[in-house]
Coordinates of C-alpha atoms and ligand atoms in Angstrom, one line a residue:
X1 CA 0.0 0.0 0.0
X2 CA 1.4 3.4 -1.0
X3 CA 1.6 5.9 2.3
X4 CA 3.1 9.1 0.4
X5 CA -0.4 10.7 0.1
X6 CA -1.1 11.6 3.2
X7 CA -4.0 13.7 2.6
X8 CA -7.1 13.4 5.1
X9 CA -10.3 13.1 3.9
X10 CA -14.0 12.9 5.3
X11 CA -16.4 10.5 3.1
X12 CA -20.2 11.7 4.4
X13 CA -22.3 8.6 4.0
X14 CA -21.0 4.9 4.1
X15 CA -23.8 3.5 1.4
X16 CA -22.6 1.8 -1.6
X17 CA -20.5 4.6 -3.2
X18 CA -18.9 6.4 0.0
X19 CA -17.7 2.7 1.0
X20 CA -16.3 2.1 -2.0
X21 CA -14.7 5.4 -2.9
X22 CA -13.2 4.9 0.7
X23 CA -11.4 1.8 -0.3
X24 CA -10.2 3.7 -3.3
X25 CA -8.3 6.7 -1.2
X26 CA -7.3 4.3 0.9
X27 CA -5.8 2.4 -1.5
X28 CA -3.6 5.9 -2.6
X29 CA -2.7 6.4 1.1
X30 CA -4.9 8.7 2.2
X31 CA -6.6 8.7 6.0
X32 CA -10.3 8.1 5.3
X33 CA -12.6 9.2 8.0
X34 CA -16.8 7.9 6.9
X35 CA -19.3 9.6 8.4
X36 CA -22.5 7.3 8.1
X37 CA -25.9 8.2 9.7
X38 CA -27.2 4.8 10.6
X39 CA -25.7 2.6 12.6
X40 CA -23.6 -0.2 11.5
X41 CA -26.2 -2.4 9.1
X42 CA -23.8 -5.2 9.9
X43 CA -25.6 -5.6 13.2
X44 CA -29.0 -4.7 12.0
X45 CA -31.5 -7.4 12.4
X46 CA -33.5 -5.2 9.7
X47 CA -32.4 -2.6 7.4
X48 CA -34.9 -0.4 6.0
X49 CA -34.7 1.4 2.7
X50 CA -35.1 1.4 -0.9
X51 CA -34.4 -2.2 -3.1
X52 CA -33.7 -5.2 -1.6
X53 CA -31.6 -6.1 -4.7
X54 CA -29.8 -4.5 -7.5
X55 CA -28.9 -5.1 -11.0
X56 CA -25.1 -4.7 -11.3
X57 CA -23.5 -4.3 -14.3
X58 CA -19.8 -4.1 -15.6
X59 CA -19.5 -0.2 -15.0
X60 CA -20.1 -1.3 -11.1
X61 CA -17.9 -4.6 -11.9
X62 CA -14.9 -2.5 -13.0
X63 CA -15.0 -0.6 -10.0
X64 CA -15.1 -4.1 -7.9
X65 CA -12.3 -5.2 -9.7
X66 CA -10.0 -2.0 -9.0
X67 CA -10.6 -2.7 -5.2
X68 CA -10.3 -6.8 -5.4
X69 CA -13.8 -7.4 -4.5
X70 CA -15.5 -8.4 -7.3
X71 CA -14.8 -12.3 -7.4
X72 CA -16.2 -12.0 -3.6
X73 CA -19.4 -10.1 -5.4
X74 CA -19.9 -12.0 -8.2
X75 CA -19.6 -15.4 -6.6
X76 CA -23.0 -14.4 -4.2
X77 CA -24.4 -12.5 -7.4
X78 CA -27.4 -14.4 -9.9
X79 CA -26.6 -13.9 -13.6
X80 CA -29.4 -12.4 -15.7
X81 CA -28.7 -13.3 -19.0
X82 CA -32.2 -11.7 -20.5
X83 CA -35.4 -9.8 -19.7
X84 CA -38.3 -12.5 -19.5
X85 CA -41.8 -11.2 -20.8
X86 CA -44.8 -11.8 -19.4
X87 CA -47.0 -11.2 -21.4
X88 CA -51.2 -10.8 -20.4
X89 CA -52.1 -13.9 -21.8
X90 CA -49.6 -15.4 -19.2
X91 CA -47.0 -16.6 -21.8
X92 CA -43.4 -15.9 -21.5
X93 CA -40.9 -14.9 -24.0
X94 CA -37.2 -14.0 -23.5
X95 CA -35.1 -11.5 -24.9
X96 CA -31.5 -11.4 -24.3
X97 CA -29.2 -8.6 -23.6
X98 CA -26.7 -9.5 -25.6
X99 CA -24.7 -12.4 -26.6
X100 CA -24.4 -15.3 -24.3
X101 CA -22.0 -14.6 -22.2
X102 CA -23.1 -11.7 -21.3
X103 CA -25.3 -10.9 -18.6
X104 CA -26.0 -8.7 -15.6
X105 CA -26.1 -9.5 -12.1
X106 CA -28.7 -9.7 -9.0
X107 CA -26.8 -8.6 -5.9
X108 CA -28.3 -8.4 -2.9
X109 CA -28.3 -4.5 -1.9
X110 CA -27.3 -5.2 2.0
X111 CA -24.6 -7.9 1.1
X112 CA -22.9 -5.3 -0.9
X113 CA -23.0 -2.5 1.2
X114 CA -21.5 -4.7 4.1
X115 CA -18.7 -6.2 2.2
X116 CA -17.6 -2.9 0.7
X117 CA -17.7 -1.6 4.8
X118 CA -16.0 -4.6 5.8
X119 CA -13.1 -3.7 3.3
X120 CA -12.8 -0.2 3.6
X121 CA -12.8 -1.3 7.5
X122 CA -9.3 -3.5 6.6
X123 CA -7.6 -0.6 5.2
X124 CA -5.7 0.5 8.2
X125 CA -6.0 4.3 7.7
X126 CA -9.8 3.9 7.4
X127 CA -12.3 4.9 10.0
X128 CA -16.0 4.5 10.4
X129 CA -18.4 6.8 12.8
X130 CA -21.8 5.2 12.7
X131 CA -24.7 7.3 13.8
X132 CA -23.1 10.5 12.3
X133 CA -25.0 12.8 10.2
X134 CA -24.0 15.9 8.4
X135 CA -25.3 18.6 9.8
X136 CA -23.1 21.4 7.8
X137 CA -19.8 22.8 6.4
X138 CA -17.6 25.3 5.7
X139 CA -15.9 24.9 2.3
X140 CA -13.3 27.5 2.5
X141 CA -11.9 26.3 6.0
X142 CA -12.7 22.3 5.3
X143 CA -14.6 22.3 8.3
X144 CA -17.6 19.7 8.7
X145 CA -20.3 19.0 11.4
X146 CA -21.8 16.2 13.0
X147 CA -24.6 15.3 15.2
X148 CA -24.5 12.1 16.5
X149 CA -27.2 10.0 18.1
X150 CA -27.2 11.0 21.6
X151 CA -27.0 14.6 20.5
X152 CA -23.7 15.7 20.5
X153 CA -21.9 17.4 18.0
X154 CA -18.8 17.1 16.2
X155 CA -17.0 19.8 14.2
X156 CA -13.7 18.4 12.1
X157 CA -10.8 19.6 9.7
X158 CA -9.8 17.8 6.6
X159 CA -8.4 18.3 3.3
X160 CA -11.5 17.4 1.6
X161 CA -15.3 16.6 2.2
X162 CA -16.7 14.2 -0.4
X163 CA -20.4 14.2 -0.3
X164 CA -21.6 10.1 -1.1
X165 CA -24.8 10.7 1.2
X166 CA -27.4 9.8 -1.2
X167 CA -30.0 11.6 -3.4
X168 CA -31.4 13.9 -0.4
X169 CA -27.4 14.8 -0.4
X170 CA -26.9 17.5 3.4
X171 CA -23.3 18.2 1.2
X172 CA -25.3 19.4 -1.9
X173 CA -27.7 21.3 0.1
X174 CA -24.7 23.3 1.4
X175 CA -23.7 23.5 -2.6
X176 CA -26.6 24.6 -3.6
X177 CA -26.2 28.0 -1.8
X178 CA -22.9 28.7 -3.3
X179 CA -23.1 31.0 -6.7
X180 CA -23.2 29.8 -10.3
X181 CA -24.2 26.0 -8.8
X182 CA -26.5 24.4 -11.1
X183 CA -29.5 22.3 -9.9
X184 CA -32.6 20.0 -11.5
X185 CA -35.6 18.2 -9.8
X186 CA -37.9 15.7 -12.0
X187 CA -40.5 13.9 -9.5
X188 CA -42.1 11.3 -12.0
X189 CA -45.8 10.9 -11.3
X190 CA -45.1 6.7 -10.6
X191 CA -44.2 5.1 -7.0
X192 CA -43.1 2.0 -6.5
X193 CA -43.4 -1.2 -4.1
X194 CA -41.6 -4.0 -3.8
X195 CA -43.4 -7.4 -2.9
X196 CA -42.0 -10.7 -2.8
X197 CA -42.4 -14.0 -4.6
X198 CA -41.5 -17.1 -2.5
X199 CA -39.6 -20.4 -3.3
X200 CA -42.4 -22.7 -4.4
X201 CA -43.2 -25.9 -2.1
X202 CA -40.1 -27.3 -3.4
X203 CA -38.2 -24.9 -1.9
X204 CA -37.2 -23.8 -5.7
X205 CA -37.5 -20.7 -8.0
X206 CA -40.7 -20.2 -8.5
X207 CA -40.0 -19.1 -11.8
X208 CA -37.3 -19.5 -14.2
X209 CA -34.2 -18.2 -12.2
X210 CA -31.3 -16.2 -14.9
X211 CA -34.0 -13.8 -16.2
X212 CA -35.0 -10.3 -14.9
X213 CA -38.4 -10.7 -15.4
X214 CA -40.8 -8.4 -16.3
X215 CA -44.8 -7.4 -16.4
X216 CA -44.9 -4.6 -19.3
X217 CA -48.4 -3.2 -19.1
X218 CA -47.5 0.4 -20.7
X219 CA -48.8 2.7 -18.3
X220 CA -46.9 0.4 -15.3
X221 CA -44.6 -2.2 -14.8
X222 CA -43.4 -4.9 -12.5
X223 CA -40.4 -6.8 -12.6
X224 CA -39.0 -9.2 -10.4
X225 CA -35.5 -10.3 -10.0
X226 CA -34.1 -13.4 -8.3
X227 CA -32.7 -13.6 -4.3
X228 CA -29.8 -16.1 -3.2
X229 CA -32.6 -17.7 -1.0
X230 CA -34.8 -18.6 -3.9
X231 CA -37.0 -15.8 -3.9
X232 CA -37.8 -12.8 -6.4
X233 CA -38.0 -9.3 -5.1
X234 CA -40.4 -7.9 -6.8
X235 CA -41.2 -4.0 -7.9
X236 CA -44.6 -2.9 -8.7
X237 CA -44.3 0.5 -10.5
X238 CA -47.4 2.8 -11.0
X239 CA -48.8 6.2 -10.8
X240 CA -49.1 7.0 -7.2
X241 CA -52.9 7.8 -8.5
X242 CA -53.3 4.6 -8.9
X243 CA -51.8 3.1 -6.3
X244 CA -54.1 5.4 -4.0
X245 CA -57.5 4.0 -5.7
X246 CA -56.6 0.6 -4.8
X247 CA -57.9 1.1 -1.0
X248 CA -59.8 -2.2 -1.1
X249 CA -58.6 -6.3 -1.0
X250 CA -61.5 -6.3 -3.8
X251 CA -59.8 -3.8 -6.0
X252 CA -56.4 -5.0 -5.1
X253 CA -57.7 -8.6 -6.4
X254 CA -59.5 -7.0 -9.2
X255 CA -56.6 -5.2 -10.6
X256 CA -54.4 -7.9 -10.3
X257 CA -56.4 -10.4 -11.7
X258 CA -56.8 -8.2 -15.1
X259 CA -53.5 -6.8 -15.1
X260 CA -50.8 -9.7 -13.5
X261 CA -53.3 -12.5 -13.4
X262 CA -49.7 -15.0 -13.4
X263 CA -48.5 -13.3 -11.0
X264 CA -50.8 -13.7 -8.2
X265 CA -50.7 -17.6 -7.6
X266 CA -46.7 -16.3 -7.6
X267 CA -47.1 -13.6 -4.8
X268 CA -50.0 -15.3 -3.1
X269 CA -52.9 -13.4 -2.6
X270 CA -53.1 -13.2 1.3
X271 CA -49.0 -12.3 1.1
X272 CA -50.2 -9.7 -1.3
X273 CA -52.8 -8.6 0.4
X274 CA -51.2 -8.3 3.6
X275 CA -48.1 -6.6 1.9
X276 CA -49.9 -4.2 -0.3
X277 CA -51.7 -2.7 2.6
X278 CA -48.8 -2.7 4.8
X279 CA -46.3 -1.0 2.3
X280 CA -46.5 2.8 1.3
X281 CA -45.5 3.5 -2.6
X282 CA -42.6 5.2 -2.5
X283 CA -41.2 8.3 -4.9
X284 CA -38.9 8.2 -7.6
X285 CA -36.6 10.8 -8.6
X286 CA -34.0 12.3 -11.0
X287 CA -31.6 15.0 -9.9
X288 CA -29.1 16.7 -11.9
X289 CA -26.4 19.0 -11.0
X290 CA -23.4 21.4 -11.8
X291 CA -20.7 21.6 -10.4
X292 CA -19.8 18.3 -8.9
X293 CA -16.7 20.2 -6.8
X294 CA -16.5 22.8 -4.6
X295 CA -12.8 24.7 -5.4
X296 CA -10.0 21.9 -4.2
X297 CA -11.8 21.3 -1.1
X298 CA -15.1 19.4 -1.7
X299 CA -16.4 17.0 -4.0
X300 CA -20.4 14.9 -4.9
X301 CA -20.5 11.7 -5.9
X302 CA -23.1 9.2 -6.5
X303 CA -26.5 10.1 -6.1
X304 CA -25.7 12.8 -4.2
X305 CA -24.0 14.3 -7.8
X306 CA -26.9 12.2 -10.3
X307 CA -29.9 10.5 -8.7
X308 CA -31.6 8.6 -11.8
X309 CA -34.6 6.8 -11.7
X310 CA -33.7 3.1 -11.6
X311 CA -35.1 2.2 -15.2
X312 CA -32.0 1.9 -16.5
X313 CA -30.2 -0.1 -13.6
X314 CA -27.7 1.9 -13.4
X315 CA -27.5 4.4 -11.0
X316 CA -25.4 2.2 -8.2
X317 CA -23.1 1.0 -11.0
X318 CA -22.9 5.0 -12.4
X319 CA -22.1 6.1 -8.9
X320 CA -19.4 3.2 -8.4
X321 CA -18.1 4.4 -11.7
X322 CA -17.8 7.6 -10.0
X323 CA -15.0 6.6 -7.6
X324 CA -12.8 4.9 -10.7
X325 CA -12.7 8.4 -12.5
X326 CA -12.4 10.2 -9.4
X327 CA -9.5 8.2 -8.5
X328 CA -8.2 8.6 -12.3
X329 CA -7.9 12.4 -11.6
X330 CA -6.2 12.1 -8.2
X331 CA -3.4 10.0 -10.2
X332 CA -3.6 12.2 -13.3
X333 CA -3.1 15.6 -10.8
X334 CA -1.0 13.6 -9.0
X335 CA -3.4 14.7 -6.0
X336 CA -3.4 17.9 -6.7
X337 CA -6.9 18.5 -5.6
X338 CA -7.6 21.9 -7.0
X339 CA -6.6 20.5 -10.1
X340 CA -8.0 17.4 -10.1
X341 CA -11.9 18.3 -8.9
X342 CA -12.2 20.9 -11.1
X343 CA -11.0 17.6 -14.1
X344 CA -13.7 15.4 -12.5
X345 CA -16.4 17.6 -13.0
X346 CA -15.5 18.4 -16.1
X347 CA -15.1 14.5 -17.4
X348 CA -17.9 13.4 -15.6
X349 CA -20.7 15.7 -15.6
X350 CA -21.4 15.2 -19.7
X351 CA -21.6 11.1 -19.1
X352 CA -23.5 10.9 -15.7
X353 CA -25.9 13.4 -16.9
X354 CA -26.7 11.2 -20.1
X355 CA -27.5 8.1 -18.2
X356 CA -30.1 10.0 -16.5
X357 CA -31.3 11.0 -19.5
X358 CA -31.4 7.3 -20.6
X359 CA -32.6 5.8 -17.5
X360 CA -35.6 8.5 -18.1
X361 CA -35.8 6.6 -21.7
X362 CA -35.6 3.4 -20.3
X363 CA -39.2 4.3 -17.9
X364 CA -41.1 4.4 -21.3
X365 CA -39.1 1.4 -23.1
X366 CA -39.3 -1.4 -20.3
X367 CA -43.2 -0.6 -19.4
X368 CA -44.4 -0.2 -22.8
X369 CA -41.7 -0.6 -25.6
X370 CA -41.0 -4.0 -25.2
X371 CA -44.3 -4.7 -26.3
X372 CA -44.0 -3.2 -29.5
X373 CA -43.7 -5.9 -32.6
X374 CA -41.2 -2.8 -33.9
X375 CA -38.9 -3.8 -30.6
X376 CA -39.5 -7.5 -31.3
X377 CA -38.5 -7.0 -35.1
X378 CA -35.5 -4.7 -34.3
X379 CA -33.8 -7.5 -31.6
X380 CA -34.2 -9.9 -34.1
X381 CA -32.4 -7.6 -36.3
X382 CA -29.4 -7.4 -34.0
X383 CA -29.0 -10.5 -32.3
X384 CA -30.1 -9.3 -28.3
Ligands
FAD1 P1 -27.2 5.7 -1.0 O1 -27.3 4.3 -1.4 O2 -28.5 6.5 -0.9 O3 -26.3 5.9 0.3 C1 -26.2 7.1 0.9 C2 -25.7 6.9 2.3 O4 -25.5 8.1 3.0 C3 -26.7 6.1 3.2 O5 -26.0 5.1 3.9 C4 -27.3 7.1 4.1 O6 -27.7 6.6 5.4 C5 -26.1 8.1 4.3 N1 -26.5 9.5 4.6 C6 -27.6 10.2 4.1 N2 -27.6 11.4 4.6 C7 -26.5 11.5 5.4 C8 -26.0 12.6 6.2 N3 -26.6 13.8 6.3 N4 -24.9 12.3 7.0 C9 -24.2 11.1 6.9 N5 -24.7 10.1 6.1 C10 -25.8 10.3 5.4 N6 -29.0 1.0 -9.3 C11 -28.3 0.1 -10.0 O7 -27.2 0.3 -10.4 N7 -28.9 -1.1 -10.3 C12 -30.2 -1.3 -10.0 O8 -30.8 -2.4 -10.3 C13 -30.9 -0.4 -9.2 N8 -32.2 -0.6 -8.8 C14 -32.8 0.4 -8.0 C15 -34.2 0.1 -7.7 C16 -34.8 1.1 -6.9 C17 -36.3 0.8 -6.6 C18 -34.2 2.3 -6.5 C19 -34.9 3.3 -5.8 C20 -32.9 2.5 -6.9 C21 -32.2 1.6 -7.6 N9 -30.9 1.8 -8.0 C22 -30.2 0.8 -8.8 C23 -30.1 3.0 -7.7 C24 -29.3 2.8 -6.5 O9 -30.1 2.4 -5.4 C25 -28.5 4.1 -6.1 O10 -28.0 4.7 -7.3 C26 -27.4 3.8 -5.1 O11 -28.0 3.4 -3.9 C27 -26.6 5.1 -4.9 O12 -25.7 4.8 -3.9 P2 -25.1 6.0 -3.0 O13 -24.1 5.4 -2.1 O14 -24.7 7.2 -3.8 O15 -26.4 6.5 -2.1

């Protein structure tokens, strides 16, 4: 491990991206402190939040591989080789992603975000403060402040604040009072909620297992992909209008007996029942913004920098993306940070900006597009 950059760095939020950016200064020499608000999910009976699982890609699979996780990843990961139709009628057609060795992955969400804690935890110069949430900073001085969960506060110096603490970002609030910063808001009028499909009484896949499967109904969408226990998360996506007018079991039964009428033998109807009722839809949305850096001293990433909405699948794998480019710089300015930010910005504004422009795309393509013969014919076309 190199030990000549002795810079000292605060990561605000230990999710998916500060975790493994973390790893990635560690890995330059620098002292990493994370400030996470929850506590340490590793000891969570429960973790609350948003998608049990996640589609990883190789965007998120290169960033693995820089910080010698990804055979650990991969080897608890489910290959999705294709997207499985299911159509009204109840039949199911494939189609592929690509050729057949190629494939993306279901990972579960909370296995991830341990392992990538766990390994930023072995890096000697790394530190974790659980239960620590940004209150506010000071960008000129490289001050930061923390309240932790018994109240107190904490106010600390460093060389630079990176700001991985999620689409509701306390870093880019603090941005967004500085001049000339750019910033976008797109609520889109669908929620979503995930339910959950069982092993069958075999103790099997209830369905066929390498396959992100999906219910494309046009104006909404579920999709299911698989779990390491046999099971398939699954995501209904709708208008929140809809959702709301579904205040019955009738209507719930009603609705899924025209709409996913396979799916419910799948689900189980009391499961469903219980789970719909239970569950609140929850809100989906795309944030863009400009600059990523503050001078030499602060820096977004993740979906504090790009939330997307997860059509596309790619807003973890973006934001792990993130930490390979932002490493890239630091080598390129040879840590030079007021050179280097200023680069990252610059590089990866343009690119993280277009995939939330395409995972916008994708919310019309995977709900209704796929069921165009025009797709059909035009997959055929090119082989996927
Ligand atoms: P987060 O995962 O939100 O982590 C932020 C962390 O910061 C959290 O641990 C939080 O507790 C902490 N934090 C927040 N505020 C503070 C504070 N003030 N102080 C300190 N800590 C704080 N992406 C994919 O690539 N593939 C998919 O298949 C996919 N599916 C998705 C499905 C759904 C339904 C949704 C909603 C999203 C999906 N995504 C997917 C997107 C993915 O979840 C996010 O892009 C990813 O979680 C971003 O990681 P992050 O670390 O930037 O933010």
């Amino acid at each position: 491990m190199e030990t000549k950059n002795k810079k000292h760095v605060a990561v605000c939020g230990g999710g998916l991206v500060g975790a493994m950016m973390a790893c990635y200064l560690a890995k330059r020499g620098y002292k990493v402190d994370i400030y996470e608000r929850r506590s340490d999910i590793r000891l969570m009976e429960v973790v609350r939040g948003r998608s049990i699982n996640l589609a990883l890609s190789c965007r998120g699979r290169e960033a693995l591989r820089g910080v010698g996780l990804e055979d650990e990843i991969s080897k608890n990961g489910i290959p999705m080789g294709a997207r499985m139709i299911h159509d009204l009628n109840g039949q199911r057609r494939p189609i592929p992603y690509g050729t057949k060795d190629q494939y993306i992955m279901s990972i579960d969400r909370r296995l991830l975000n341990e392992a990538l804690l766990t390994a930023a935890e072995k890096y000697p110069s790394v530190r974790i403060f659980f239960s620590h949430k940004l209150l506010s900073c000071d960008f000129e001085k490289g001050e930061a402040e923390f309240c932790n969960d018994k109240g107190d506060t904490l106010r600390i110096q460093v060389d630079l604040i990176i700001g991985a603490d999620g689409a509701y970002s306390a870093l880019r609030r603090q941005m967004m009072k500085l001049r000339l910063f750019d910033y976008e808001q797109t609520y889109i009028p669908h929620g979503y909620m995930e339910l959950n499909i069982p092993p069958n009484s075999n103790n099997e896949f209830a369905m066929e297992t390498n396959y992100l499967h999906i219910w494309p109904r046009n104006e909404f969408m579920m999709i299911a992909l698989p779990n390491l226990d046999k099971s398939f998360t699954t995501t209904l996506f709708m208008p929140f209008e809809i959702f709301e007018g579904i205040d019955t079991e009738e209507k719930l039964m009603k609705f899924f007996e025209e709409r996913f009428p396979d799916a419910i033998k799948l689900l189980g109807a009391e499961e469903l029942k219980k789970t719909f009722f239970t569950s609140k839809a929850l809100p989906m949305v795309s944030i863009k913004c400009k600059p990523y850096h503050v001078g030499g001293k602060s820096v977004i990433i993740g979906d504090a920098a790009h939330s997307m909405v997860p059509f596309y699948g790619q807003g973890m794998n973006c934001g792990l993306e993130d930490c390979i480019v932002l490493n890239e710089m630091l080598e390129k300015y040879n840590d030079d940070l007021a050179k280097a930010l200023p680069e990252y910005t610059k590089m990866r504004h343009p690119d993280a900006t277009a995939m939330c422009d395409l995972a916008m795309y994708n919310y019309i393509e995977m709900r209704s597009h796929v069921n165009s013969k025009l797709f059909l014919l035009r997959k055929k076309v090119d082989n996927i």
